[in-house]
Coordinates of N, CA and C in Angstrom, one line a residue:
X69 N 71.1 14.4 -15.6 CA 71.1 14.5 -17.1 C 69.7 14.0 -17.6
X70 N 69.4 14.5 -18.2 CA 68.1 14.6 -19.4 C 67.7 15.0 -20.7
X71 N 66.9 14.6 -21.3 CA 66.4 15.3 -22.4 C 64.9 15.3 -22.7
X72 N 64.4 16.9 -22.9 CA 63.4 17.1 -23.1 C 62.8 16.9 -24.6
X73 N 61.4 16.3 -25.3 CA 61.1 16.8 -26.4 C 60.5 17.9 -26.3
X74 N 60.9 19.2 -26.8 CA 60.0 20.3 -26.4 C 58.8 20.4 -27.6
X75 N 57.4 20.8 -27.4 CA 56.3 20.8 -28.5 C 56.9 21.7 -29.6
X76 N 56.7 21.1 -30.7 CA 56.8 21.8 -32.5 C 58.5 22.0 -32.3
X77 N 58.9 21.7 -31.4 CA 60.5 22.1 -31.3 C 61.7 21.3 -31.3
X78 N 62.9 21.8 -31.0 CA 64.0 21.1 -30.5 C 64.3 19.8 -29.3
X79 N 65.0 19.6 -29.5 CA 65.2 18.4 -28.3 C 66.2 19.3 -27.1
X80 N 65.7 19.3 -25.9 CA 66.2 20.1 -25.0 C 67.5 19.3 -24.2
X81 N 68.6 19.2 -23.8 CA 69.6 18.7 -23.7 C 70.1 19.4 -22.2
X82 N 69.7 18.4 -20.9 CA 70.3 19.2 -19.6 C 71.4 18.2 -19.0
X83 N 72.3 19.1 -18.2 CA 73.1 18.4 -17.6 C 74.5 17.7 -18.0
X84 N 75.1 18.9 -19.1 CA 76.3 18.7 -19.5 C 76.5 17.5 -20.1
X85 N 75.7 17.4 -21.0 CA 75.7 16.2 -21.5 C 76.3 15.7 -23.3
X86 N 77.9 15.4 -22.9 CA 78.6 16.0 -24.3 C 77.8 15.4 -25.5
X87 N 78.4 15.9 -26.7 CA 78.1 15.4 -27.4 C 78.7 14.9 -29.2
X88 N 78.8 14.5 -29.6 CA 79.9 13.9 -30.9 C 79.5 13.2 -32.1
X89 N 79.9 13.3 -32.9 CA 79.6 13.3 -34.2 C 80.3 11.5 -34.5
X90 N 79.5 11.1 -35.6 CA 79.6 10.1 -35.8 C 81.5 9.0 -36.1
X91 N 82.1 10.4 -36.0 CA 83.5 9.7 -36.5 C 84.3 9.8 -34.4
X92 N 83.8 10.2 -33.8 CA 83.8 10.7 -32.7 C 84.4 12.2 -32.2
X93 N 84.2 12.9 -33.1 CA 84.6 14.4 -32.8 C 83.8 14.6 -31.9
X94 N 84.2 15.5 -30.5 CA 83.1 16.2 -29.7 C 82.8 17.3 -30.1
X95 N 81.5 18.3 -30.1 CA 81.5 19.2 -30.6 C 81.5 19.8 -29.3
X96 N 81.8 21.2 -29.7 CA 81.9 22.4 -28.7 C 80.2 22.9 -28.3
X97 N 79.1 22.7 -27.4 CA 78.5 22.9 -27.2 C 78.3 24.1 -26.1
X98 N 77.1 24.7 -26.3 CA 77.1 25.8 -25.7 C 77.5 26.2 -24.5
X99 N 77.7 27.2 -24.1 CA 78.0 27.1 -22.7 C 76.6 27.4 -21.6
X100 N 76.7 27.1 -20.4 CA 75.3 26.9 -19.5 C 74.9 25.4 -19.4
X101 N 73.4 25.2 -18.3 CA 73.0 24.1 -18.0 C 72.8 23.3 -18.7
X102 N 72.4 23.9 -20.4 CA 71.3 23.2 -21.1 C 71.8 23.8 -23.1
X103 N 71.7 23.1 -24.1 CA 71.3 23.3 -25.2 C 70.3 22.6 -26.1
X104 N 70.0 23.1 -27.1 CA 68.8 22.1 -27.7 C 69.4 22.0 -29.4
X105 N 69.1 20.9 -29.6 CA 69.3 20.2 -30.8 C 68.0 20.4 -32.3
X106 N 68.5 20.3 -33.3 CA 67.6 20.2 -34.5 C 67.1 19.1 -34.6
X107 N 65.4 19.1 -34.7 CA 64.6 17.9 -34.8 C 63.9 18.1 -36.2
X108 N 64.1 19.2 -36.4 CA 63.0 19.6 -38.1 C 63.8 19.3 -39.2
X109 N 64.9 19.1 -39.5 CA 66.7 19.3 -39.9 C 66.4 20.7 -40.6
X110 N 65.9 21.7 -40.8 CA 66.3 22.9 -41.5 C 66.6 23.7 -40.8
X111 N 68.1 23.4 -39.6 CA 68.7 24.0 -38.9 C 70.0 24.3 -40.1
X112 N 70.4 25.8 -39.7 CA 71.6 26.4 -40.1 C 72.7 25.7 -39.6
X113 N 72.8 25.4 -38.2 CA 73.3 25.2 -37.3 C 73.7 24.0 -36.9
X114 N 73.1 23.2 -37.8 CA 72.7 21.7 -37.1 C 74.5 21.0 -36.8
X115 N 74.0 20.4 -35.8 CA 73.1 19.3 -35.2 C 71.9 20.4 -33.9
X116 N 72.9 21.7 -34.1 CA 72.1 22.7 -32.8 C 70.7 23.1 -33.8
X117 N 69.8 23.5 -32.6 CA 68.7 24.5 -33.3 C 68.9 26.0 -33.3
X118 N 68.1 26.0 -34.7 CA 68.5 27.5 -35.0 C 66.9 28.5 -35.0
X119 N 65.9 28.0 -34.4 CA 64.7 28.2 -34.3 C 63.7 28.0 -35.2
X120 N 64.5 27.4 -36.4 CA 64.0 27.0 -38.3 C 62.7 26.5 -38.0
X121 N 62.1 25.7 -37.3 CA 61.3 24.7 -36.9 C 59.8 25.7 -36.7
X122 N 60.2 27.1 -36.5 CA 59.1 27.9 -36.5 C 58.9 28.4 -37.8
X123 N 59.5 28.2 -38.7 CA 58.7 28.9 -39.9 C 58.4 27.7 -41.0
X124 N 59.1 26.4 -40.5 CA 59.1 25.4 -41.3 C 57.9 24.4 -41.7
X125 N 57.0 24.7 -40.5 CA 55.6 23.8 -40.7 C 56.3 23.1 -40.0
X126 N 57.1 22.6 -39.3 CA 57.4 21.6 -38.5 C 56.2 21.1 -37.0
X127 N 55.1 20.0 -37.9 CA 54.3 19.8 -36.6 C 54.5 18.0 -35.8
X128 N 55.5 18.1 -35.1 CA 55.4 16.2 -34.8 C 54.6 15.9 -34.0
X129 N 54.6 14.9 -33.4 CA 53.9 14.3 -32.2 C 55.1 14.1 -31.1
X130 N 54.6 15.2 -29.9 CA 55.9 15.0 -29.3 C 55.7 14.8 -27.8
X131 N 54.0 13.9 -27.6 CA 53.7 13.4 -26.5 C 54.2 12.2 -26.6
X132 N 54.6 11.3 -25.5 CA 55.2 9.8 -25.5 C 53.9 9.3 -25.6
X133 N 53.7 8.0 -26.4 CA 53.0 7.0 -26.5 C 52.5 6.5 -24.5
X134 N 51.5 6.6 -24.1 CA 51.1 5.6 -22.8 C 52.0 4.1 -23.1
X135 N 52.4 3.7 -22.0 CA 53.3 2.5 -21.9 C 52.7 1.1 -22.3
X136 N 51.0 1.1 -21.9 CA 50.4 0.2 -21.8 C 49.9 0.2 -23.4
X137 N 50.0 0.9 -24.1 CA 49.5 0.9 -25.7 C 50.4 0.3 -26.3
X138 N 51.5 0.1 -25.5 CA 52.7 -0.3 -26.6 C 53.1 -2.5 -26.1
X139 N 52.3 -2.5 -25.2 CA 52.4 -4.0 -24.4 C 53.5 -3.7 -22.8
X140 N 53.8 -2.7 -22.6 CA 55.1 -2.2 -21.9 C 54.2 -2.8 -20.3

């Protein structure tokens, strides 16, 4: 199990890895290896992505910080 930050994108979600809403509802996630989540929030769909993030201006920083920059 993992998760990717994908660049200008979603958070990529592998390895059946459920998922639930704050009161603990599980939601029904996609079916297959992998889904990806809304990082821009102008998902239709949210908490899933709905590809919004490409028309949205959505630009983050979505390389990890070096370990050593942070005292790590």
């Amino acid at each position: 199990m993992h998760i990717t930050v994908r660049p200008n994108g979603p958070y990529r979600v592998f390895g059946g890895v459920p998922l639930y809403d704050d009161d603990g509802n599980q939601f029904e996630v996609p079916p297959g290896d992998w889904y990806v989540l809304c990082r821009c929030g102008h998902s239709e769909t949210k908490p899933f992505c709905d590809a919004s993030h490409k028309t949205s201006g959505f630009k983050p920083e979505t390389r990890c910080p070096r370990a050593e920059a942070h005292g790590l």
